[in-house]
């Protein structure tokens, strides 16, 4: 690929490193300028409306800018280097300077690792800008752009044009109506995790943090809990029974209080007044100076806020669209579509806590909480295939998982099939088609240890996807669209999304598939999984 000369960008001010992003990567044709196929003529350069002002807002915010563009016209001989450079000079004349230019000169047939949707240009741009892909957000107009971003572990914003295919729009986790709107949302999200209203440097004694619900919910709240921990001497986490094992893995948590919350649990027991009185007493005994109540967008923090008030907790922060009266001191609001870890981080920020400069907003586990990986599994670099999910709507159909196992094995991958003790029938059936059956052999920490040494994890939208994200292990996400991918997709880790994003189960939040034959996932071709691993640079030879 071609890399333009790096230039010193106007980086962020010392000590105020942005939490989320260092750089914005921009596709060229159809994103920055009107798409003129195979254009080698500077006179035909037409910026999209509002481009210059939008880019200047990013520059003013200290973000570095790079262009990442496929130019197969070079490979096909439609224009030469000189002409392309003239076009780029014209673009800079109209839109201002970019800190780097990354061009793939190849054609699809070349099989290079830089032509989008391969992630090579994104990695190269990040390197050129002195950062990592996970600290970049890419803006593009077609599915290839977003796919390249995700495969590198970057965020990807799709700004559709009339030529963008509907399935690409459906699959995008982050959509904007035009380039200025994309820029505004990037800056808004960046700002939302920084806001520390009047509490900079103030350190509390004991902070109570709350995240009920399942293991995945607890894991994605991890960065926000670390932010609170950075500003508190002691952190107590209230979680439910289903999230307990994940809570034990989180850094920053000093103590855990486990109690089911009947207004959160999907299959709740009746409200027991004695149990509520006991909970209020246990909450009072913590002696917390403040509480930060984390929820998903469909959950209410207010019933617990009332108990916390009864327990004498003076400062309570939560996200609430419902009017909270005097139940909350910090009532935070978040637009829909924000990734769950950022949504929680923005609440922590509103409460006065932010991640320290030496931490990253990624999912993490306590290294000392993981057991050694069983020795009989061989060298690292295997592929973990996890077909199940607590919600069957988000599980991979066993028949498909078996075909995936067979195809991966045939492609030279070592496959480990994982699942809980109640999923042993499925894991046995899948592993029989190719792979080692670990069904029922792992608890959550054991599974985390196995995932940590994987070359990649093939999994639906369920807890182990977040374990992979926490270990920095690439994910092939067989994502049922019952909830938005942009909120629940694997966070800041190289990912390839597969499945029909526009299936009828979309946004239903259904726990079991409402559509016969589970069409969102059953149409996946196992060859797509093999190809996804190639894009993620996971080799069948066992290495990564
Ligand atoms: Zn290339």
Coordinates of C-alpha atoms and ligand atoms in Angstrom, one line a residue:
X1 CA 0.0 0.0 0.0
X2 CA 1.0 3.6 -0.3
X3 CA 1.5 5.6 2.8
X4 CA 1.8 9.4 2.6
X5 CA 4.4 11.2 4.6
X6 CA 3.4 11.5 8.2
X7 CA 3.0 15.0 9.5
X8 CA 2.8 16.2 13.1
X9 CA -0.8 16.6 13.9
X10 CA -2.2 19.0 16.4
X11 CA -2.4 16.4 19.1
X12 CA -4.4 16.6 22.3
X13 CA -3.0 18.7 25.1
X14 CA -0.7 16.9 27.5
X15 CA -2.7 15.3 30.3
X16 CA -6.0 15.6 28.6
X17 CA -5.7 12.6 26.3
X18 CA -9.1 11.8 24.9
X19 CA -10.7 8.7 26.4
X20 CA -12.1 7.2 23.2
X21 CA -10.4 8.3 20.0
X22 CA -7.1 9.8 18.8
X23 CA -8.0 9.8 15.1
X24 CA -10.7 9.8 12.6
X25 CA -10.1 7.9 9.4
X26 CA -12.1 8.9 6.3
X27 CA -13.0 7.0 3.2
X28 CA -12.5 9.3 0.1
X29 CA -15.0 8.7 -2.7
X30 CA -18.6 9.1 -1.6
X31 CA -17.6 10.2 1.9
X32 CA -15.3 13.2 1.6
X33 CA -15.9 14.0 -2.0
X34 CA -18.6 13.1 -4.5
X35 CA -17.8 9.7 -6.1
X36 CA -16.5 10.1 -9.6
X37 CA -15.5 6.5 -10.6
X38 CA -11.8 6.1 -11.3
X39 CA -11.2 9.8 -11.1
X40 CA -7.7 11.0 -12.1
X41 CA -8.8 14.6 -12.7
X42 CA -8.4 17.2 -10.0
X43 CA -11.0 19.4 -11.7
X44 CA -13.7 16.9 -10.9
X45 CA -13.1 16.9 -7.1
X46 CA -16.3 18.1 -5.4
X47 CA -16.4 17.9 -1.6
X48 CA -19.7 16.7 0.0
X49 CA -21.7 19.5 1.7
X50 CA -20.3 20.7 5.0
X51 CA -17.1 18.6 4.7
X52 CA -14.6 21.4 5.3
X53 CA -16.3 22.8 8.4
X54 CA -16.9 19.3 9.8
X55 CA -13.2 18.3 9.3
X56 CA -12.1 21.6 10.9
X57 CA -14.2 20.7 14.0
X58 CA -12.4 17.4 14.3
X59 CA -9.0 19.2 13.9
X60 CA -10.0 21.8 16.5
X61 CA -10.8 19.0 18.9
X62 CA -7.3 17.6 18.6
X63 CA -8.2 14.6 16.5
X64 CA -5.8 13.5 13.8
X65 CA -7.2 12.8 10.3
X66 CA -6.3 10.2 7.7
X67 CA -7.8 9.2 4.4
X68 CA -8.1 5.5 3.8
X69 CA -9.1 4.7 0.3
X70 CA -9.3 1.8 -2.2
X71 CA -8.0 3.0 -5.6
X72 CA -8.2 -0.1 -7.8
X73 CA -8.0 2.4 -10.8
X74 CA -4.2 2.2 -10.2
X75 CA -4.1 -1.6 -10.6
X76 CA -6.4 -1.3 -13.6
X77 CA -4.3 1.4 -15.2
X78 CA -7.2 3.9 -15.4
X79 CA -5.0 6.6 -13.9
X80 CA -1.4 6.8 -12.6
X81 CA 0.3 7.9 -9.5
X82 CA 0.9 11.5 -10.7
X83 CA -2.8 12.0 -11.4
X84 CA -3.8 10.5 -8.0
X85 CA -1.4 12.8 -6.3
X86 CA -2.9 15.8 -8.1
X87 CA -6.4 14.7 -7.0
X88 CA -5.2 14.5 -3.4
X89 CA -3.5 17.9 -3.6
X90 CA -6.8 19.3 -4.8
X91 CA -8.7 17.6 -2.0
X92 CA -6.3 19.1 0.6
X93 CA -6.7 22.5 -1.1
X94 CA -10.4 22.3 -0.6
X95 CA -10.7 20.4 2.7
X96 CA -7.4 21.2 4.5
X97 CA -4.5 19.0 5.3
X98 CA -4.7 15.4 6.4
X99 CA -2.2 13.8 8.7
X100 CA -1.8 10.7 6.6
X101 CA -3.0 9.3 3.3
X102 CA -3.4 5.5 3.0
X103 CA -4.2 4.1 -0.5
X104 CA -4.7 0.5 -1.5
X105 CA -3.7 0.4 -5.2
X106 CA -4.8 -3.2 -5.7
X107 CA -7.8 -4.9 -7.2
X108 CA -9.9 -7.6 -5.5
X109 CA -8.1 -10.2 -7.5
X110 CA -4.8 -9.3 -5.9
X111 CA -5.8 -10.7 -2.6
X112 CA -3.9 -8.0 -0.7
X113 CA -4.5 -7.3 3.0
X114 CA -5.1 -3.6 2.5
X115 CA -8.1 -3.4 0.2
X116 CA -11.2 -2.8 2.3
X117 CA -12.9 -4.8 3.8
X118 CA -9.5 -6.1 4.8
X119 CA -8.3 -4.2 7.8
X120 CA -4.7 -3.4 6.5
X121 CA -5.3 0.3 5.7
X122 CA -6.9 0.9 9.1
X123 CA -3.9 -0.7 10.9
X124 CA -1.5 1.2 8.7
X125 CA -3.3 4.6 9.3
X126 CA -3.3 4.0 13.0
X127 CA 0.5 3.2 12.9
X128 CA 1.2 6.3 10.8
X129 CA -0.7 8.5 13.3
X130 CA 1.1 7.0 16.3
X131 CA -2.0 5.2 17.8
X132 CA -3.8 1.9 17.6
X133 CA -6.8 0.9 15.5
X134 CA -9.0 0.6 18.6
X135 CA -8.4 4.3 19.2
X136 CA -9.7 5.2 15.7
X137 CA -13.1 5.7 14.2
X138 CA -13.6 5.3 10.5
X139 CA -16.3 7.1 8.5
X140 CA -17.3 5.6 5.1
X141 CA -20.2 5.2 2.8
X142 CA -20.3 1.5 2.0
X143 CA -20.2 -1.8 4.0
X144 CA -16.6 -2.4 3.0
X145 CA -15.6 0.7 5.0
X146 CA -17.3 -0.4 8.2
X147 CA -16.2 -4.0 7.8
X148 CA -12.6 -2.9 7.5
X149 CA -12.9 -0.7 10.6
X150 CA -14.5 -3.5 12.7
X151 CA -12.0 -6.1 11.5
X152 CA -9.2 -3.8 12.8
X153 CA -11.0 -3.2 16.1
X154 CA -11.8 0.4 15.2
X155 CA -15.3 1.9 15.3
X156 CA -17.0 2.4 12.0
X157 CA -19.7 5.0 11.1
X158 CA -21.7 4.4 7.9
X159 CA -22.9 7.5 6.1
X160 CA -25.1 6.0 3.4
X161 CA -25.5 7.4 -0.1
X162 CA -28.0 6.4 -2.7
X163 CA -25.6 3.6 -3.8
X164 CA -25.2 2.1 -0.4
X165 CA -26.9 -1.3 -0.3
X166 CA -29.9 -1.7 2.1
X167 CA -28.2 -4.7 3.8
X168 CA -25.1 -2.7 4.4
X169 CA -27.3 0.0 6.1
X170 CA -29.0 -2.7 8.2
X171 CA -25.7 -4.2 9.3
X172 CA -24.1 -1.0 10.4
X173 CA -23.9 -0.5 14.1
X174 CA -23.4 3.2 13.8
X175 CA -25.3 5.3 11.2
X176 CA -25.2 9.0 10.4
X177 CA -27.2 10.9 7.9
X178 CA -24.2 12.9 6.5
X179 CA -20.6 13.6 7.2
X180 CA -21.3 16.7 9.5
X181 CA -23.7 14.5 11.5
X182 CA -21.1 11.7 11.8
X183 CA -18.6 14.3 13.0
X184 CA -21.0 15.8 15.5
X185 CA -21.8 12.3 17.0
X186 CA -18.1 11.4 17.2
X187 CA -17.4 14.6 19.1
X188 CA -20.4 14.1 21.3
X189 CA -19.4 10.6 22.3
X190 CA -15.9 11.7 22.9
X191 CA -17.1 14.6 25.1
X192 CA -19.7 12.4 27.0
X193 CA -17.1 10.3 28.7
X194 CA -15.0 13.4 29.7
X195 CA -17.6 15.5 31.5
X196 CA -16.6 15.8 35.1
X197 CA -19.0 18.4 36.5
X198 CA -17.3 20.1 39.4
X199 CA -15.8 17.0 41.0
X200 CA -12.3 16.8 39.4
X201 CA -9.9 15.4 41.9
X202 CA -12.5 14.8 44.5
X203 CA -12.0 11.2 45.9
X204 CA -14.9 9.5 47.6
X205 CA -14.5 6.9 50.4
X206 CA -16.9 4.1 49.4
X207 CA -18.7 3.9 46.1
X208 CA -21.5 1.5 45.5
X209 CA -21.8 0.5 41.8
X210 CA -24.8 -1.6 40.6
X211 CA -25.1 -3.8 37.5
X212 CA -27.8 -6.5 37.6
X213 CA -28.6 -8.9 34.9
X214 CA -26.3 -11.4 33.1
X215 CA -22.5 -12.0 32.8
X216 CA -22.3 -10.0 29.5
X217 CA -24.0 -7.0 31.1
X218 CA -21.6 -7.0 34.0
X219 CA -18.6 -7.4 31.6
X220 CA -19.5 -4.4 29.4
X221 CA -19.9 -2.2 32.5
X222 CA -16.3 -3.0 33.5
X223 CA -14.6 0.1 32.1
X224 CA -17.2 2.4 33.9
X225 CA -16.6 0.5 37.1
X226 CA -12.8 1.0 36.7
X227 CA -13.5 4.7 36.2
X228 CA -15.5 4.9 39.5
X229 CA -12.7 2.8 41.2
X230 CA -10.1 5.4 40.1
X231 CA -12.0 8.0 42.1
X232 CA -13.0 5.9 45.2
X233 CA -11.1 4.3 48.0
X234 CA -13.4 1.2 48.1
X235 CA -15.9 -0.1 45.5
X236 CA -18.7 -2.4 46.3
X237 CA -20.6 -4.0 43.4
X238 CA -24.2 -5.0 43.7
X239 CA -25.0 -7.7 41.1
X240 CA -27.5 -10.4 40.5
X241 CA -27.0 -14.2 40.7
X242 CA -26.6 -14.4 36.9
X243 CA -23.8 -11.8 36.8
X244 CA -22.0 -13.0 39.9
X245 CA -19.3 -15.1 38.1
X246 CA -18.5 -12.1 35.8
X247 CA -18.4 -9.7 38.7
X248 CA -15.7 -11.8 40.4
X249 CA -13.5 -11.2 37.3
X250 CA -13.7 -7.4 37.2
X251 CA -10.7 -5.3 38.1
X252 CA -11.5 -2.4 40.5
X253 CA -14.2 -4.2 42.6
X254 CA -13.3 -4.7 46.2
X255 CA -16.4 -6.4 47.5
X256 CA -19.5 -7.9 45.9
X257 CA -23.1 -7.9 47.2
X258 CA -25.3 -10.4 45.4
X259 CA -29.0 -9.9 45.4
X260 CA -31.7 -10.5 42.7
X261 CA -33.7 -7.4 41.7
X262 CA -37.2 -8.4 40.6
X263 CA -37.6 -5.3 38.4
X264 CA -34.5 -6.3 36.4
X265 CA -34.6 -10.1 36.1
X266 CA -36.2 -11.4 33.0
X267 CA -38.0 -14.2 34.9
X268 CA -38.5 -12.5 38.2
X269 CA -39.8 -13.9 41.4
X270 CA -42.6 -12.1 43.1
X271 CA -41.5 -9.1 45.2
X272 CA -40.9 -10.3 48.7
X273 CA -41.2 -7.4 51.2
X274 CA -38.9 -9.1 53.7
X275 CA -36.2 -9.6 51.0
X276 CA -36.5 -6.0 50.1
X277 CA -36.1 -4.9 53.7
X278 CA -33.1 -7.2 54.0
X279 CA -31.5 -5.7 50.9
X280 CA -32.1 -2.2 52.2
X281 CA -30.4 -3.1 55.4
X282 CA -27.4 -4.7 53.6
X283 CA -27.1 -1.6 51.4
X284 CA -27.2 0.6 54.5
X285 CA -24.4 -1.5 56.1
X286 CA -22.1 -0.7 53.2
X287 CA -21.9 2.9 54.3
X288 CA -21.5 4.1 50.7
X289 CA -20.8 7.8 50.1
X290 CA -22.4 7.5 46.7
X291 CA -24.0 5.0 44.4
X292 CA -23.8 4.7 40.6
X293 CA -26.6 2.6 39.2
X294 CA -25.8 1.1 35.7
X295 CA -28.7 -0.2 33.6
X296 CA -29.5 -1.1 30.0
X297 CA -31.8 1.3 28.2
X298 CA -34.9 -0.8 28.8
X299 CA -34.3 -1.1 32.6
X300 CA -35.3 1.3 35.3
X301 CA -32.8 2.4 38.0
X302 CA -35.6 4.1 40.0
X303 CA -36.8 1.2 42.2
X304 CA -33.3 0.6 43.4
X305 CA -32.8 4.4 43.8
X306 CA -35.7 4.4 46.3
X307 CA -34.1 1.6 48.3
X308 CA -30.7 3.4 48.2
X309 CA -32.4 6.5 49.6
X310 CA -34.0 4.4 52.3
X311 CA -30.5 3.0 53.0
X312 CA -29.4 6.6 53.6
X313 CA -27.1 7.0 50.5
X314 CA -26.9 10.7 49.8
X315 CA -25.6 10.8 46.3
X316 CA -27.2 8.6 43.6
X317 CA -26.4 8.7 39.8
X318 CA -28.3 6.8 37.1
X319 CA -29.5 7.0 33.6
X320 CA -33.2 7.7 33.6
X321 CA -35.6 8.8 30.9
X322 CA -38.4 8.5 33.4
X323 CA -38.8 11.5 35.7
X324 CA -36.9 10.6 38.9
X325 CA -38.2 13.3 41.3
X326 CA -35.8 13.4 44.2
X327 CA -34.5 9.8 43.8
X328 CA -31.5 10.9 41.7
X329 CA -28.8 13.5 42.3
X330 CA -27.4 13.0 38.8
X331 CA -30.0 12.1 36.2
X332 CA -28.1 11.2 33.1
X333 CA -29.6 10.8 29.6
X334 CA -28.0 8.9 26.7
X335 CA -29.2 8.7 23.1
X336 CA -29.9 5.2 21.7
X337 CA -27.2 3.4 19.8
X338 CA -24.2 4.1 21.9
X339 CA -22.1 1.0 22.8
X340 CA -23.0 -0.3 26.2
X341 CA -19.4 0.3 27.6
X342 CA -19.5 3.9 26.5
X343 CA -23.0 4.4 27.7
X344 CA -21.9 3.3 31.2
X345 CA -18.7 5.3 31.0
X346 CA -20.7 8.4 30.2
X347 CA -22.7 7.8 33.4
X348 CA -19.6 7.4 35.4
X349 CA -18.3 10.7 33.9
X350 CA -21.6 12.5 34.7
X351 CA -21.2 11.2 38.3
X352 CA -17.7 12.7 38.3
X353 CA -15.5 9.7 37.5
X354 CA -13.4 9.1 34.5
X355 CA -10.9 6.5 33.4
X356 CA -7.3 7.4 34.4
X357 CA -5.0 8.4 31.6
X358 CA -3.1 5.1 31.8
X359 CA -6.2 3.0 31.3
X360 CA -8.1 2.3 28.0
X361 CA -11.8 2.1 27.6
X362 CA -11.6 -1.6 26.8
X363 CA -13.1 -4.6 28.6
X364 CA -10.7 -6.2 31.1
X365 CA -10.5 -9.1 33.5
X366 CA -8.4 -9.5 36.6
X367 CA -5.5 -11.7 35.5
X368 CA -5.3 -13.3 38.9
X369 CA -8.9 -14.5 38.6
X370 CA -8.3 -16.8 35.8
X371 CA -7.3 -20.5 36.4
X372 CA -4.5 -22.0 34.3
X373 CA -5.7 -23.3 30.9
X374 CA -6.0 -27.1 30.8
X375 CA -2.7 -28.5 29.4
X376 CA -4.4 -31.0 27.2
X377 CA -5.7 -28.3 24.9
X378 CA -2.4 -27.8 23.1
X379 CA -0.8 -24.6 22.0
X380 CA -2.6 -21.3 21.8
X381 CA -4.1 -20.2 18.5
X382 CA -7.1 -22.5 18.3
X383 CA -10.5 -21.4 17.4
X384 CA -13.2 -21.4 20.1
X385 CA -16.7 -22.2 18.7
X386 CA -19.4 -21.4 21.3
X387 CA -22.7 -22.3 19.8
X388 CA -25.0 -21.6 22.8
X389 CA -26.5 -18.7 24.6
X390 CA -28.7 -18.2 27.6
X391 CA -31.2 -16.6 25.2
X392 CA -31.9 -19.1 22.5
X393 CA -32.7 -16.3 20.0
X394 CA -29.0 -15.4 20.1
X395 CA -27.6 -18.9 19.9
X396 CA -26.1 -20.4 16.7
X397 CA -28.4 -23.2 15.4
X398 CA -26.7 -26.5 16.3
X399 CA -27.0 -27.7 12.7
X400 CA -25.1 -24.6 11.4
X401 CA -22.6 -24.8 14.3
X402 CA -21.8 -28.4 13.2
X403 CA -21.2 -27.4 9.6
X404 CA -19.0 -24.5 10.8
X405 CA -17.0 -26.9 12.9
X406 CA -16.5 -29.1 9.9
X407 CA -15.5 -26.3 7.6
X408 CA -13.1 -24.8 10.1
X409 CA -11.4 -28.2 10.7
X410 CA -11.2 -28.8 7.0
X411 CA -9.5 -25.4 6.6
X412 CA -6.8 -26.5 9.1
X413 CA -8.1 -24.8 12.3
X414 CA -8.1 -26.5 15.6
X415 CA -11.6 -26.1 17.0
X416 CA -12.6 -26.2 20.7
X417 CA -16.4 -26.3 21.2
X418 CA -17.4 -24.7 24.4
X419 CA -20.7 -24.6 26.3
X420 CA -22.3 -24.9 29.7
X421 CA -23.2 -28.1 31.4
X422 CA -26.8 -27.7 30.1
X423 CA -25.5 -27.4 26.6
X424 CA -23.6 -30.7 26.4
X425 CA -25.9 -32.3 23.9
X426 CA -25.2 -29.4 21.5
X427 CA -21.5 -29.2 22.0
X428 CA -21.1 -33.0 21.5
X429 CA -23.1 -32.8 18.3
X430 CA -21.1 -29.9 17.0
X431 CA -17.7 -31.3 18.0
X432 CA -18.5 -34.6 16.3
X433 CA -18.4 -32.6 13.1
X434 CA -14.9 -31.4 13.8
X435 CA -13.3 -30.3 17.0
X436 CA -12.8 -31.0 20.7
X437 CA -15.9 -31.0 22.9
X438 CA -15.4 -28.9 26.1
X439 CA -19.1 -28.8 26.9
X440 CA -19.7 -28.6 30.6
X441 CA -15.9 -28.6 31.3
X442 CA -15.6 -24.9 32.1
X443 CA -17.0 -22.4 34.6
X444 CA -16.8 -18.7 33.5
X445 CA -13.2 -18.1 34.7
X446 CA -12.2 -21.4 33.1
X447 CA -13.9 -20.4 29.8
X448 CA -12.2 -17.0 30.0
X449 CA -8.8 -18.7 30.4
X450 CA -9.4 -20.8 27.3
X451 CA -10.7 -17.8 25.3
X452 CA -7.7 -15.8 26.2
X453 CA -5.4 -18.1 24.3
X454 CA -7.6 -18.5 21.3
X455 CA -6.7 -17.1 17.9
X456 CA -10.4 -16.2 17.5
X457 CA -13.8 -16.9 19.0
X458 CA -16.8 -17.8 16.8
X459 CA -19.9 -16.9 18.9
X460 CA -23.3 -15.3 19.0
X461 CA -24.3 -12.2 20.9
X462 CA -23.6 -13.7 24.3
X463 CA -21.2 -13.5 27.3
X464 CA -18.2 -15.3 25.7
X465 CA -18.1 -12.6 23.0
X466 CA -17.3 -10.1 25.7
X467 CA -14.8 -12.5 27.3
X468 CA -13.0 -12.4 23.9
X469 CA -13.2 -8.6 23.8
X470 CA -11.7 -8.5 27.3
X471 CA -8.8 -10.7 26.2
X472 CA -8.3 -8.8 22.9
X473 CA -9.1 -12.0 21.0
X474 CA -10.8 -11.4 17.5
X475 CA -14.5 -12.4 17.3
X476 CA -16.5 -13.8 14.4
X477 CA -19.8 -12.5 15.6
X478 CA -22.9 -14.6 14.6
X479 CA -25.0 -11.7 15.6
X480 CA -28.8 -12.1 15.9
X481 CA -30.2 -8.6 15.5
X482 CA -32.7 -8.9 18.4
X483 CA -30.8 -6.0 20.0
X484 CA -28.7 -3.3 18.2
X485 CA -25.2 -4.4 17.1
X486 CA -23.9 -0.9 17.7
X487 CA -24.8 -1.3 21.4
X488 CA -24.0 -5.0 22.0
X489 CA -21.4 -5.9 19.4
X490 CA -17.9 -7.0 20.7
X491 CA -16.3 -3.8 21.9
X492 CA -12.9 -2.5 20.6
X493 CA -11.7 -5.8 19.4
X494 CA -11.2 -7.0 15.8
X495 CA -14.6 -8.3 14.7
X496 CA -16.4 -9.7 11.6
X497 CA -20.2 -9.6 11.8
X498 CA -22.1 -12.3 10.1
X499 CA -25.8 -13.0 9.8
X500 CA -28.8 -11.3 8.3
X501 CA -29.0 -7.9 10.1
X502 CA -32.5 -7.2 8.7
X503 CA -34.2 -10.4 9.8
X504 CA -37.7 -10.1 11.3
X505 CA -36.4 -10.6 14.8
X506 CA -34.6 -7.2 14.5
X507 CA -34.9 -5.1 17.6
X508 CA -37.5 -7.4 19.1
X509 CA -35.3 -8.1 22.2
X510 CA -36.8 -11.6 22.0
X511 CA -35.2 -14.2 24.2
X512 CA -36.4 -17.0 22.0
X513 CA -36.5 -16.6 18.2
X514 CA -39.9 -15.3 17.2
X515 CA -39.4 -16.4 13.6
X516 CA -39.5 -20.1 12.4
X517 CA -36.1 -21.5 11.4
X518 CA -34.1 -18.7 13.0
X519 CA -33.5 -17.0 9.6
X520 CA -31.1 -14.3 11.0
X521 CA -28.4 -16.9 11.5
X522 CA -29.4 -20.0 9.7
X523 CA -28.5 -18.5 6.3
X524 CA -24.8 -18.1 7.3
X525 CA -22.5 -20.1 5.0
X526 CA -19.7 -21.8 6.9
X527 CA -17.3 -20.6 4.2
X528 CA -18.1 -17.0 5.4
X529 CA -16.7 -18.0 8.8
X530 CA -13.5 -19.4 7.2
X531 CA -13.2 -16.2 5.2
X532 CA -13.8 -14.1 8.3
X533 CA -10.8 -15.8 10.0
X534 CA -8.7 -15.1 7.0
X535 CA -9.6 -11.4 7.1
X536 CA -8.8 -11.4 10.9
X537 CA -5.4 -12.9 10.1
X538 CA -6.1 -16.1 12.1
X539 CA -4.2 -18.8 10.4
X540 CA -5.2 -22.4 10.3
X541 CA -1.7 -23.4 11.3
X542 CA -2.4 -22.5 14.9
X543 CA -0.7 -19.1 15.0
X544 CA -2.3 -15.7 15.0
Ligands
LIG1 ZN1 -4.3 -3.5 -1.2

